[in-house]
Amino acid sequence: MSLKYLLTALAASQLAFADDSCGDTTIENQSDADGINSCTTLKGDLTIKKTYSGDLSLSGIEEITGGIISSGAANVSSITAPTLTSIGNKFDLEGLTTLTLLSFPKLTSVGSINWEALPKLQSLNFDTGVTKAGDVSISNTGLTDLNGIQLKTVGTFSIQNNRDLKTININNLQNATDLISFSGNYDTLEIDLPNLGTGTNMTFQNISSVSVPSLEKLTGQLGFWGTKFETFSAPNLTQTGDLVFKDNSKLSNISMPNLKTVNGGFTIARDDKLSTISLSSLETVKGAIDFSGTFDKISLGKLKDVEGSFNMQSTHGNFSCDSFKQLKSEDVIKGSFKCEADTKSPTTANGKSGTSSSSSSSSSSTSSGAAFMTGANVPVVGLAAIFGALAQLL
Ligand SMILES: *[C@@H]1O[C@H](CO)[C@@H](O)[C@H](O)[C@H]1NC(C)=O
Ligand SMILES: *[C@@H]1O[C@H](CO)[C@@H](O)[C@H](O)[C@H]1NC(C)=O
Ligand SMILES: *[C@@H]1O[C@H](CO)[C@@H](O)[C@H](O)[C@H]1NC(C)=O
Ligand SMILES: *[C@@H]1O[C@H](CO)[C@@H](O)[C@H](O)[C@H]1NC(C)=O
Ligand SMILES: *[C@@H]1O[C@H](CO)[C@@H](O)[C@H](O)[C@H]1NC(C)=O
Ligand SMILES: *[C@@H]1O[C@H](CO)[C@@H](O)[C@H](O)[C@H]1NC(C)=O
Ligand SMILES: *[C@@H]1O[C@H](CO)[C@@H](O)[C@H](O)[C@H]1NC(C)=O
Ligand SMILES: *[C@@H]1O[C@H](CO)[C@@H](O)[C@H](O)[C@H]1NC(C)=O
């Protein structure tokens, strides 16, 4: 083997090594970050160490194939990435308790977002806007809105315990392929999903309004717990899985004029202001109907098939069970049947109180299980190993 060949091989290996410096990188100060600013593409994860302090600027990098990961870096005050357009894997920030600025003006695509405990972060400087993300989980941040998150599609979308969050408007979102859930945010949170047409499960807790004018079909559960709105309107909704309204203290009007099919159970409990329930198109309930409360009038004009049991109990003197007894006798209601009007303590099918004046409130089991794929760790071949290989050739 000629020396010339060996030198060429050596040069090539050094080039490979130079490339490796654009692989998995851990940084603990700005000069570490400056060391990768010639990497247009970072082929791996960028990890920000706990001990990083102050501002971080990631200039020059346009793409990170892995993730941006930082946990417990309590002294990072800002992260700025002026040229970054995409993060292939996870964008995980946890416990960056003094972070006030996230500036990613060109970012459009992220594998997944998981932000947890960023109490000083109030807004996002995502000028172009993230339109593509897998699972998104945002909890315990100081964000007042989610402007800059402009998803067209999303997997799990979980927004929990952001006590300053006032509005969420995701104009672009048309199709949600996994659980969408909101809970423990401030009670004044207003949610607008103007173009969402289809989804799987959607659960709402502790919000003050929700607008879903285009929603047509859910394959899973639609549930509301402890909300503060007066009217729920889903003008285009034709079909859902389980449908739940519990502990919504101000709810007086449920408007779903086109709802035809509930592919699950339908529960209404402890919504003390609800007096009239009118679902003029409802034909089929695959599970049980379980309504308890203070309502006066219920009209389910087209009901043809209730496959589960039927429990209806109201405190109201003017509420009448007659039409439902008829439905039972006509075998529209297939399961067990119980209907009580003018009862002092209405209960749900499982024996819990149907009004909030009595105790025992239940809440949903909100699962916030955002699962993230872990980045493939590309093995790094060190220079020493390459020299070792060369030595063997000699
Ligand atoms: C930055 O951190 C690296 C270790 O990651 C260290 O070697 C270097 O001295 C630090 N530079 C400065 C300017 O603190
Ligand atoms: C943040 O800075 C404070 C004050 O300098 C220091 O005591 C603390 O250990 C730092 N935290 C981390 C995670 O490095
Ligand atoms: C929504 O997304 C799912 C999964 O990608 C797809 O199967 C479904 O057809 C989409 N629905 C609409 C209405 O785009
Ligand atoms: C509601 O559905 C109708 C009929 O499919 C459609 O024309 C209309 O645009 C929908 N409304 C919204 C707000 O999506
Ligand atoms: C989705 O809804 C179905 C019922 O419609 C329920 O059985 C399931 O547990 C829900 N999944 C999640 C993750 O909430
Ligand atoms: C959210 O609503 C539930 C009732 O469903 C209530 O128990 C809980 O205290 C509320 N949480 C907040 C943070 O308001
Ligand atoms: C209930 O809300 C719907 C939709 O906002 C509205 O059209 C209807 O008039 C309301 N009904 C009552 C009784 O307020
Ligand atoms: C029951 O209906 C009657 C006649 O419509 C009405 O006068 C009365 O106030 C109603 N009772 C309640 C408790 O709403």
Short mmCIF file of C-alpha atoms and ligand atoms in Angstrom, two decimals:
data_model
loop_
_atom_site.label_atom_id
_atom_site.label_comp_id
_atom_site.label_asym_id
_atom_site.label_seq_id
_atom_site.Cartn_x
_atom_site.Cartn_y
_atom_site.Cartn_z
CA MET A 1 0.00 0.00 0.00
CA SER A 2 1.47 3.37 -1.02
CA LEU A 3 2.05 6.22 1.36
CA LYS A 4 0.06 8.43 -0.95
CA TYR A 5 -2.96 6.19 -0.55
CA LEU A 6 -2.55 6.24 3.22
CA LEU A 7 -2.35 10.02 3.28
CA THR A 8 -5.48 10.22 1.17
CA ALA A 9 -7.20 7.85 3.56
CA LEU A 10 -6.00 9.92 6.49
CA ALA A 11 -7.29 13.14 4.90
CA ALA A 12 -10.62 11.48 4.23
CA SER A 13 -10.83 10.30 7.80
CA GLN A 14 -10.11 13.79 9.03
CA LEU A 15 -12.86 15.09 6.84
CA ALA A 16 -15.14 12.49 8.38
CA PHE A 17 -14.04 13.71 11.78
CA ALA A 18 -14.84 17.30 10.84
CA ASP A 19 -18.29 16.08 9.87
CA ASP A 20 -18.64 14.41 13.23
CA SER A 21 -18.33 17.81 14.86
CA CYS A 22 -21.67 18.51 13.21
CA GLY A 23 -23.18 15.52 15.00
CA ASP A 24 -24.47 15.15 18.56
CA THR A 25 -23.29 18.22 20.45
CA THR A 26 -23.45 19.25 24.08
CA ILE A 27 -22.93 22.90 24.88
CA GLU A 28 -22.35 24.71 28.11
CA ASN A 29 -21.49 28.19 26.94
CA GLN A 30 -21.78 30.47 23.92
CA SER A 31 -18.31 29.59 22.65
CA ASP A 32 -19.38 25.93 22.45
CA ALA A 33 -22.36 27.11 20.42
CA ASP A 34 -20.11 29.22 18.19
CA GLY A 35 -18.11 26.08 17.48
CA ILE A 36 -21.01 24.59 15.53
CA ASN A 37 -22.19 27.71 13.73
CA SER A 38 -20.58 26.49 10.50
CA CYS A 39 -22.84 23.42 10.56
CA THR A 40 -25.65 24.19 8.16
CA THR A 41 -27.08 20.83 9.18
CA LEU A 42 -26.48 19.41 12.61
CA LYS A 43 -26.82 15.64 12.24
CA GLY A 44 -27.78 14.75 15.75
CA ASP A 45 -28.99 16.19 19.02
CA LEU A 46 -28.10 19.54 20.47
CA THR A 47 -28.05 19.25 24.25
CA ILE A 48 -27.85 22.35 26.42
CA LYS A 49 -26.16 21.55 29.71
CA LYS A 50 -27.71 22.37 33.07
CA THR A 51 -24.84 24.72 33.84
CA TYR A 52 -25.39 26.92 30.77
CA SER A 53 -25.98 30.48 31.91
CA GLY A 54 -27.35 33.50 30.05
CA ASP A 55 -28.24 33.95 26.40
CA LEU A 56 -27.74 31.29 23.77
CA SER A 57 -27.50 32.07 20.07
CA LEU A 58 -27.47 29.28 17.52
CA SER A 59 -26.49 31.18 14.41
CA GLY A 60 -25.80 29.53 11.09
CA ILE A 61 -27.61 26.26 11.75
CA GLU A 62 -30.50 25.70 9.36
CA GLU A 63 -31.47 22.19 10.23
CA ILE A 64 -31.10 19.92 13.22
CA THR A 65 -31.89 16.33 12.33
CA GLY A 66 -32.07 15.31 15.98
CA GLY A 67 -33.53 17.31 18.81
CA ILE A 68 -32.91 20.35 20.97
CA ILE A 69 -32.86 19.07 24.51
CA SER A 70 -32.38 20.79 27.83
CA SER A 71 -33.41 19.81 31.31
CA GLY A 72 -32.87 21.77 34.51
CA ALA A 73 -30.88 24.59 32.90
CA ALA A 74 -32.27 27.15 35.29
CA ASN A 75 -29.97 30.00 34.21
CA VAL A 76 -30.59 30.00 30.46
CA SER A 77 -32.28 33.31 29.78
CA SER A 78 -32.88 33.10 26.05
CA ILE A 79 -32.48 30.80 23.07
CA THR A 80 -32.24 32.40 19.66
CA ALA A 81 -31.93 30.50 16.39
CA PRO A 82 -32.27 33.03 13.57
CA THR A 83 -31.68 30.62 10.67
CA LEU A 84 -33.13 27.35 11.95
CA THR A 85 -36.02 26.02 9.88
CA SER A 86 -36.45 22.50 11.15
CA ILE A 87 -35.90 20.24 14.13
CA GLY A 88 -36.21 16.61 13.09
CA ASN A 89 -36.83 15.07 16.45
CA LYS A 90 -37.88 16.43 19.81
CA PHE A 91 -37.78 20.01 21.05
CA ASP A 92 -37.67 19.30 24.78
CA LEU A 93 -37.23 22.06 27.31
CA GLU A 94 -37.84 21.27 30.93
CA GLY A 95 -37.20 23.38 34.03
CA LEU A 96 -35.65 26.38 32.26
CA THR A 97 -37.07 28.51 35.02
CA THR A 98 -35.58 31.86 33.98
CA LEU A 99 -36.05 31.51 30.22
CA THR A 100 -37.85 34.59 28.89
CA LEU A 101 -37.23 34.40 25.14
CA LEU A 102 -37.51 31.68 22.52
CA SER A 103 -36.73 33.27 19.17
CA PHE A 104 -37.04 30.91 16.22
CA PRO A 105 -38.20 33.23 13.44
CA LYS A 106 -37.81 30.68 10.60
CA LEU A 107 -38.83 27.49 12.34
CA THR A 108 -41.65 25.66 10.56
CA SER A 109 -41.25 21.99 11.36
CA VAL A 110 -40.60 20.09 14.59
CA GLY A 111 -40.68 16.36 15.33
CA SER A 112 -42.39 16.96 18.65
CA ILE A 113 -42.65 19.67 21.27
CA ASN A 114 -42.46 19.02 24.98
CA TRP A 115 -42.13 22.12 27.13
CA GLU A 116 -42.54 21.80 30.84
CA ALA A 117 -41.90 24.28 33.66
CA LEU A 118 -40.91 27.43 31.75
CA PRO A 119 -42.67 29.88 34.07
CA LYS A 120 -41.04 33.06 32.74
CA LEU A 121 -41.73 32.35 29.09
CA GLN A 122 -44.67 34.53 28.11
CA SER A 123 -44.70 34.49 24.34
CA LEU A 124 -43.07 32.81 21.38
CA ASN A 125 -41.07 34.64 18.75
CA PHE A 126 -41.88 32.17 16.01
CA ASP A 127 -42.44 34.68 13.21
CA THR A 128 -42.96 32.20 10.36
CA GLY A 129 -44.83 29.78 12.59
CA VAL A 130 -44.58 26.06 13.19
CA THR A 131 -47.01 24.39 10.84
CA LYS A 132 -45.87 20.83 11.29
CA ALA A 133 -45.36 18.95 14.54
CA GLY A 134 -46.04 15.47 15.84
CA ASP A 135 -47.07 15.44 19.46
CA VAL A 136 -47.23 18.77 21.28
CA SER A 137 -47.26 19.03 25.05
CA ILE A 138 -47.00 22.39 26.81
CA SER A 139 -47.38 22.60 30.57
CA ASN A 140 -46.55 24.96 33.41
CA THR A 141 -45.33 27.78 31.21
CA GLY A 142 -46.03 31.51 31.49
CA LEU A 143 -47.33 31.65 27.92
CA THR A 144 -50.32 33.94 27.43
CA ASP A 145 -51.07 32.64 23.94
CA LEU A 146 -49.70 30.06 21.52
CA ASN A 147 -49.16 32.43 18.61
CA GLY A 148 -46.46 30.89 16.45
CA ILE A 149 -47.88 27.40 16.77
CA GLN A 150 -49.86 27.26 13.55
CA LEU A 151 -50.28 23.56 13.08
CA LYS A 152 -52.02 22.06 10.09
CA THR A 153 -51.90 18.62 11.62
CA VAL A 154 -50.99 17.38 15.06
CA GLY A 155 -50.82 14.11 16.94
CA THR A 156 -51.41 14.49 20.67
CA PHE A 157 -52.00 18.11 21.62
CA SER A 158 -51.89 18.54 25.36
CA ILE A 159 -52.03 21.95 27.03
CA GLN A 160 -52.01 21.74 30.83
CA ASN A 161 -51.54 24.08 33.78
CA ASN A 162 -50.49 27.19 31.93
CA ARG A 163 -52.09 29.62 34.34
CA ASP A 164 -51.61 32.75 32.20
CA LEU A 165 -52.92 31.30 28.98
CA LYS A 166 -55.77 33.47 27.72
CA THR A 167 -56.28 32.52 24.11
CA ILE A 168 -55.49 29.69 21.76
CA ASN A 169 -56.36 30.11 18.14
CA ILE A 170 -55.11 27.47 15.77
CA ASN A 171 -56.55 28.65 12.55
CA ASN A 172 -54.76 26.11 10.36
CA LEU A 173 -55.67 22.98 12.22
CA GLN A 174 -57.98 20.81 10.16
CA ASN A 175 -57.39 17.31 11.33
CA ALA A 176 -56.23 16.11 14.73
CA THR A 177 -55.08 12.52 14.75
CA ASP A 178 -54.72 11.98 18.49
CA LEU A 179 -55.96 13.25 21.85
CA ILE A 180 -56.48 17.01 22.11
CA SER A 181 -56.72 18.04 25.74
CA PHE A 182 -56.80 21.22 27.75
CA SER A 183 -56.85 21.25 31.52
CA GLY A 184 -55.79 23.24 34.56
CA ASN A 185 -55.15 26.37 32.52
CA TYR A 186 -56.62 29.60 33.76
CA ASP A 187 -60.40 29.67 33.73
CA THR A 188 -60.49 32.53 31.24
CA LEU A 189 -58.87 30.49 28.47
CA GLU A 190 -60.64 30.88 25.14
CA ILE A 191 -60.06 28.24 22.50
CA ASP A 192 -60.69 28.78 18.83
CA LEU A 193 -60.31 25.93 16.39
CA PRO A 194 -62.13 27.51 13.46
CA ASN A 195 -61.19 24.99 10.80
CA LEU A 196 -60.93 21.75 12.70
CA GLY A 197 -63.10 19.28 10.84
CA THR A 198 -62.14 15.90 12.21
CA GLY A 199 -60.51 14.60 15.34
CA THR A 200 -60.24 11.64 17.62
CA ASN A 201 -60.65 12.51 21.31
CA MET A 202 -61.06 16.06 22.61
CA THR A 203 -61.28 16.92 26.28
CA PHE A 204 -61.72 20.37 27.78
CA GLN A 205 -61.36 21.36 31.43
CA ASN A 206 -61.12 24.79 33.03
CA ILE A 207 -61.76 26.91 29.96
CA SER A 208 -64.09 29.84 29.37
CA SER A 209 -65.02 29.31 25.76
CA VAL A 210 -64.52 26.95 22.85
CA SER A 211 -65.36 27.50 19.24
CA VAL A 212 -65.47 24.57 16.83
CA PRO A 213 -67.73 25.77 14.01
CA SER A 214 -66.37 23.31 11.43
CA LEU A 215 -66.15 20.21 13.57
CA GLU A 216 -67.93 17.37 11.82
CA LYS A 217 -66.75 14.10 13.15
CA LEU A 218 -64.89 12.72 16.13
CA THR A 219 -63.96 9.07 16.33
CA GLY A 220 -63.37 9.25 20.09
CA GLN A 221 -64.59 11.12 23.11
CA LEU A 222 -65.80 14.70 23.29
CA GLY A 223 -65.79 15.81 26.92
CA PHE A 224 -66.24 18.96 28.98
CA TRP A 225 -65.48 19.21 32.70
CA GLY A 226 -65.56 22.27 34.90
CA THR A 227 -65.83 24.77 32.05
CA LYS A 228 -67.14 28.30 32.43
CA PHE A 229 -69.04 28.88 29.20
CA GLU A 230 -72.79 29.29 28.86
CA THR A 231 -73.33 27.90 25.38
CA PHE A 232 -71.69 25.02 23.64
CA SER A 233 -72.35 25.08 19.95
CA ALA A 234 -71.18 22.55 17.37
CA PRO A 235 -73.37 23.35 14.38
CA ASN A 236 -71.74 20.87 12.00
CA LEU A 237 -71.05 17.97 14.32
CA THR A 238 -72.75 14.80 13.15
CA GLN A 239 -70.94 12.08 15.04
CA THR A 240 -68.79 11.47 18.13
CA GLY A 241 -67.65 8.72 20.45
CA ASP A 242 -68.50 9.18 24.14
CA LEU A 243 -70.05 12.56 24.86
CA VAL A 244 -69.65 14.03 28.34
CA PHE A 245 -70.74 17.27 30.01
CA LYS A 246 -69.95 17.33 33.75
CA ASP A 247 -69.62 20.09 36.33
CA ASN A 248 -70.03 22.92 33.86
CA SER A 249 -71.44 25.47 36.27
CA LYS A 250 -72.60 28.05 33.72
CA LEU A 251 -73.69 25.85 30.86
CA SER A 252 -77.27 26.62 29.91
CA ASN A 253 -77.39 25.79 26.23
CA ILE A 254 -76.02 22.79 24.33
CA SER A 255 -76.53 23.30 20.63
CA MET A 256 -75.68 20.38 18.34
CA PRO A 257 -78.50 20.51 15.81
CA ASN A 258 -76.89 18.03 13.42
CA LEU A 259 -75.66 15.45 15.88
CA LYS A 260 -76.97 12.13 14.67
CA THR A 261 -74.81 9.45 16.23
CA VAL A 262 -73.06 9.00 19.55
CA ASN A 263 -70.84 5.95 19.18
CA GLY A 264 -70.55 5.53 22.91
CA GLY A 265 -72.20 6.76 26.07
CA PHE A 266 -73.77 10.16 26.55
CA THR A 267 -73.45 11.70 30.02
CA ILE A 268 -74.77 14.95 31.45
CA ALA A 269 -74.31 15.60 35.17
CA ARG A 270 -74.03 18.51 37.58
CA ASP A 271 -74.55 21.19 34.93
CA ASP A 272 -76.82 23.16 37.22
CA LYS A 273 -77.82 25.91 34.78
CA LEU A 274 -78.89 23.56 32.04
CA SER A 275 -82.64 23.70 31.71
CA THR A 276 -83.39 22.68 28.13
CA ILE A 277 -81.59 20.02 26.16
CA SER A 278 -82.63 19.83 22.56
CA LEU A 279 -80.93 17.47 20.16
CA SER A 280 -83.24 17.45 17.23
CA SER A 281 -81.26 15.11 14.96
CA LEU A 282 -80.02 12.55 17.45
CA GLU A 283 -80.91 9.05 16.27
CA THR A 284 -78.45 6.61 17.72
CA VAL A 285 -76.61 6.23 21.02
CA LYS A 286 -74.44 3.11 21.00
CA GLY A 287 -73.78 3.19 24.73
CA ALA A 288 -75.80 4.40 27.70
CA ILE A 289 -77.69 7.63 28.19
CA ASP A 290 -77.07 9.02 31.67
CA PHE A 291 -78.52 12.47 32.36
CA SER A 292 -78.97 13.86 35.83
CA GLY A 293 -79.52 17.39 37.03
CA THR A 294 -81.99 20.21 37.30
CA PHE A 295 -83.16 20.30 33.69
CA ASP A 296 -86.72 20.98 32.75
CA LYS A 297 -87.13 19.89 29.17
CA ILE A 298 -85.35 17.34 27.02
CA SER A 299 -86.24 16.74 23.45
CA LEU A 300 -84.56 13.97 21.54
CA GLY A 301 -86.94 14.11 18.65
CA LYS A 302 -85.56 11.45 16.32
CA LEU A 303 -84.19 8.90 18.75
CA LYS A 304 -84.33 5.46 17.14
CA ASP A 305 -81.82 3.37 19.01
CA VAL A 306 -80.21 3.44 22.45
CA GLU A 307 -78.20 0.26 22.85
CA GLY A 308 -77.08 0.76 26.43
CA SER A 309 -78.94 1.54 29.60
CA PHE A 310 -80.97 4.64 30.26
CA ASN A 311 -80.84 6.75 33.41
CA MET A 312 -82.56 10.10 33.58
CA GLN A 313 -83.19 12.00 36.80
CA SER A 314 -84.19 15.58 37.35
CA THR A 315 -85.11 17.74 40.31
CA HIS A 316 -87.48 19.71 38.16
CA GLY A 317 -91.18 19.42 38.81
CA ASN A 318 -92.10 20.09 35.21
CA PHE A 319 -89.78 17.49 33.77
CA SER A 320 -91.69 14.55 32.38
CA CYS A 321 -90.66 10.93 31.87
CA ASP A 322 -93.63 10.09 29.65
CA SER A 323 -91.94 10.32 26.27
CA PHE A 324 -89.02 8.19 27.51
CA LYS A 325 -91.32 5.54 28.97
CA GLN A 326 -92.83 5.34 25.54
CA LEU A 327 -89.39 4.93 23.94
CA LYS A 328 -88.70 2.09 26.36
CA SER A 329 -91.98 0.40 25.56
CA GLU A 330 -91.23 0.71 21.85
CA ASP A 331 -87.86 -0.93 22.48
CA VAL A 332 -85.93 2.07 21.18
CA ILE A 333 -84.12 1.89 24.53
CA LYS A 334 -82.63 -1.61 24.71
CA GLY A 335 -80.95 -1.58 28.10
CA SER A 336 -82.21 -1.10 31.63
CA PHE A 337 -84.45 1.90 32.18
CA LYS A 338 -84.80 4.39 34.98
CA CYS A 339 -86.45 7.78 34.77
CA GLU A 340 -87.35 10.04 37.69
CA ALA A 341 -88.83 13.49 37.69
CA ASP A 342 -89.14 15.83 40.64
CA THR A 343 -86.59 13.87 42.65
CA LYS A 344 -84.73 15.66 45.47
CA SER A 345 -81.37 14.03 44.88
CA PRO A 346 -80.88 12.92 41.30
CA THR A 347 -77.99 10.53 40.77
CA THR A 348 -75.92 9.37 37.84
CA ALA A 349 -76.08 5.73 36.78
CA ASN A 350 -73.15 4.90 39.07
CA GLY A 351 -74.79 6.57 42.06
CA LYS A 352 -72.97 9.89 42.16
CA SER A 353 -74.81 13.10 42.74
CA GLY A 354 -76.35 14.62 39.65
CA THR A 355 -76.33 18.19 40.94
CA SER A 356 -73.44 20.16 42.40
CA SER A 357 -75.40 21.14 45.51
CA SER A 358 -74.60 17.69 46.85
CA SER A 359 -70.91 16.75 47.07
CA SER A 360 -68.82 14.23 45.13
CA SER A 361 -67.58 15.69 41.91
CA SER A 362 -65.64 13.57 39.57
CA SER A 363 -63.16 14.70 37.04
CA SER A 364 -61.75 13.18 33.95
CA SER A 365 -58.69 11.06 33.85
CA THR A 366 -56.79 13.31 31.57
CA SER A 367 -53.87 11.44 30.24
CA SER A 368 -51.06 13.71 29.31
CA GLY A 369 -48.96 10.91 27.95
CA ALA A 370 -47.10 12.49 25.13
CA ALA A 371 -44.82 9.80 23.87
CA PHE A 372 -41.68 10.89 22.18
CA MET A 373 -39.43 8.98 19.91
CA THR A 374 -35.88 8.98 21.03
CA GLY A 375 -33.31 10.03 18.49
CA ALA A 376 -31.17 7.38 16.93
CA ASN A 377 -27.74 7.82 18.34
CA VAL A 378 -25.32 7.68 15.51
CA PRO A 379 -22.15 6.08 16.79
CA VAL A 380 -19.21 8.42 16.66
CA VAL A 381 -16.01 6.92 15.34
CA GLY A 382 -13.16 8.69 17.08
CA LEU A 383 -9.92 9.74 15.45
CA ALA A 384 -8.00 7.31 17.65
CA ALA A 385 -9.98 4.43 16.22
CA ILE A 386 -9.19 5.57 12.69
CA PHE A 387 -5.47 5.81 13.49
CA GLY A 388 -5.71 2.36 14.99
CA ALA A 389 -7.16 1.05 11.76
CA LEU A 390 -4.42 2.77 9.75
CA ALA A 391 -1.73 1.31 11.99
CA GLN A 392 -3.09 -2.14 11.30
CA LEU A 393 -2.90 -1.49 7.57
CA LEU A 394 0.75 -0.58 7.95
C1 LIG B 1 -16.98 26.48 27.37
O1 LIG B 1 -17.25 25.15 27.80
C2 LIG B 1 -16.22 24.24 27.39
C3 LIG B 1 -16.70 22.85 27.83
O2 LIG B 1 -17.89 22.51 27.16
C4 LIG B 1 -14.91 24.61 28.03
O3 LIG B 1 -13.92 23.72 27.58
C5 LIG B 1 -14.56 26.03 27.63
O4 LIG B 1 -13.41 26.44 28.33
C6 LIG B 1 -15.69 26.97 27.97
N1 LIG B 1 -15.40 28.26 27.41
C7 LIG B 1 -15.60 29.40 28.08
C8 LIG B 1 -15.28 30.66 27.36
O5 LIG B 1 -16.02 29.37 29.24
C1 LIG B 2 -27.77 29.36 38.45
O1 LIG B 2 -27.06 30.45 38.98
C2 LIG B 2 -27.06 30.51 40.42
C3 LIG B 2 -26.39 31.81 40.84
O2 LIG B 2 -25.20 31.99 40.15
C4 LIG B 2 -26.33 29.27 40.94
O3 LIG B 2 -26.33 29.27 42.34
C5 LIG B 2 -27.05 28.03 40.43
O4 LIG B 2 -26.33 26.86 40.82
C6 LIG B 2 -27.16 28.05 38.92
N1 LIG B 2 -27.99 26.92 38.47
C7 LIG B 2 -27.56 25.98 37.65
C8 LIG B 2 -28.55 24.91 37.30
O5 LIG B 2 -26.47 25.99 37.16
C1 LIG B 3 -57.07 12.91 9.16
O1 LIG B 3 -55.83 12.24 9.35
C2 LIG B 3 -55.94 10.82 9.37
C3 LIG B 3 -54.59 10.25 9.71
O2 LIG B 3 -53.56 10.88 9.00
C4 LIG B 3 -56.45 10.34 8.01
O3 LIG B 3 -56.60 8.94 8.04
C5 LIG B 3 -57.78 11.01 7.74
O4 LIG B 3 -58.23 10.64 6.44
C6 LIG B 3 -57.68 12.51 7.82
N1 LIG B 3 -59.01 13.06 7.69
C7 LIG B 3 -59.28 14.12 6.94
C8 LIG B 3 -60.71 14.54 6.87
O5 LIG B 3 -58.40 14.74 6.37
C1 LIG B 4 -70.78 23.11 7.76
O1 LIG B 4 -71.17 22.07 6.86
C2 LIG B 4 -71.71 22.56 5.64
C3 LIG B 4 -72.24 21.39 4.86
O2 LIG B 4 -71.29 20.33 4.83
C4 LIG B 4 -70.61 23.32 4.90
O3 LIG B 4 -71.12 23.85 3.71
C5 LIG B 4 -70.15 24.47 5.80
O4 LIG B 4 -69.08 25.14 5.17
C6 LIG B 4 -69.70 23.96 7.15
N1 LIG B 4 -69.43 25.09 8.01
C7 LIG B 4 -68.23 25.30 8.53
C8 LIG B 4 -68.09 26.51 9.40
O5 LIG B 4 -67.28 24.57 8.33
C1 LIG B 5 -60.84 8.28 23.65
O1 LIG B 5 -62.25 8.10 23.71
C2 LIG B 5 -62.67 6.78 23.93
C3 LIG B 5 -64.17 6.75 23.97
O2 LIG B 5 -64.78 7.47 22.95
C4 LIG B 5 -62.13 6.29 25.25
O3 LIG B 5 -62.49 4.94 25.44
C5 LIG B 5 -60.63 6.42 25.27
O4 LIG B 5 -60.15 6.09 26.54
C6 LIG B 5 -60.21 7.84 24.95
N1 LIG B 5 -58.76 7.93 24.87
C7 LIG B 5 -58.08 8.86 25.52
C8 LIG B 5 -56.60 8.83 25.31
O5 LIG B 5 -58.61 9.71 26.21
C1 LIG B 6 -60.56 22.51 36.90
O1 LIG B 6 -61.87 21.97 36.96
C2 LIG B 6 -62.04 20.93 37.90
C3 LIG B 6 -63.44 20.45 37.80
O2 LIG B 6 -63.61 19.69 36.67
C4 LIG B 6 -61.73 21.47 39.27
O3 LIG B 6 -61.83 20.39 40.21
C5 LIG B 6 -60.32 22.02 39.32
O4 LIG B 6 -60.08 22.62 40.56
C6 LIG B 6 -60.15 23.08 38.22
N1 LIG B 6 -58.75 23.46 38.18
C7 LIG B 6 -58.36 24.72 38.06
C8 LIG B 6 -56.90 24.92 38.00
O5 LIG B 6 -59.14 25.65 38.00
C1 LIG B 7 -78.52 28.08 22.03
O1 LIG B 7 -77.37 28.38 21.23
C2 LIG B 7 -77.62 28.36 19.84
C3 LIG B 7 -76.30 28.53 19.12
O2 LIG B 7 -75.54 29.58 19.64
C4 LIG B 7 -78.63 29.45 19.49
O3 LIG B 7 -78.91 29.41 18.12
C5 LIG B 7 -79.91 29.21 20.28
O4 LIG B 7 -80.81 30.23 20.07
C6 LIG B 7 -79.61 29.12 21.77
N1 LIG B 7 -80.81 28.70 22.48
C7 LIG B 7 -81.21 29.30 23.60
C8 LIG B 7 -82.45 28.75 24.22
O5 LIG B 7 -80.62 30.24 24.07
C1 LIG B 8 -93.87 24.54 35.50
O1 LIG B 8 -94.72 24.91 34.44
C2 LIG B 8 -95.74 25.82 34.81
C3 LIG B 8 -96.67 26.01 33.64
O2 LIG B 8 -95.97 26.21 32.44
C4 LIG B 8 -95.11 27.13 35.27
O3 LIG B 8 -96.10 28.04 35.67
C5 LIG B 8 -94.20 26.84 36.44
O4 LIG B 8 -93.49 28.01 36.82
C6 LIG B 8 -93.17 25.76 36.07
N1 LIG B 8 -92.43 25.38 37.23
C7 LIG B 8 -91.09 25.54 37.32
C8 LIG B 8 -90.49 25.06 38.60
O5 LIG B 8 -90.45 26.02 36.41
#
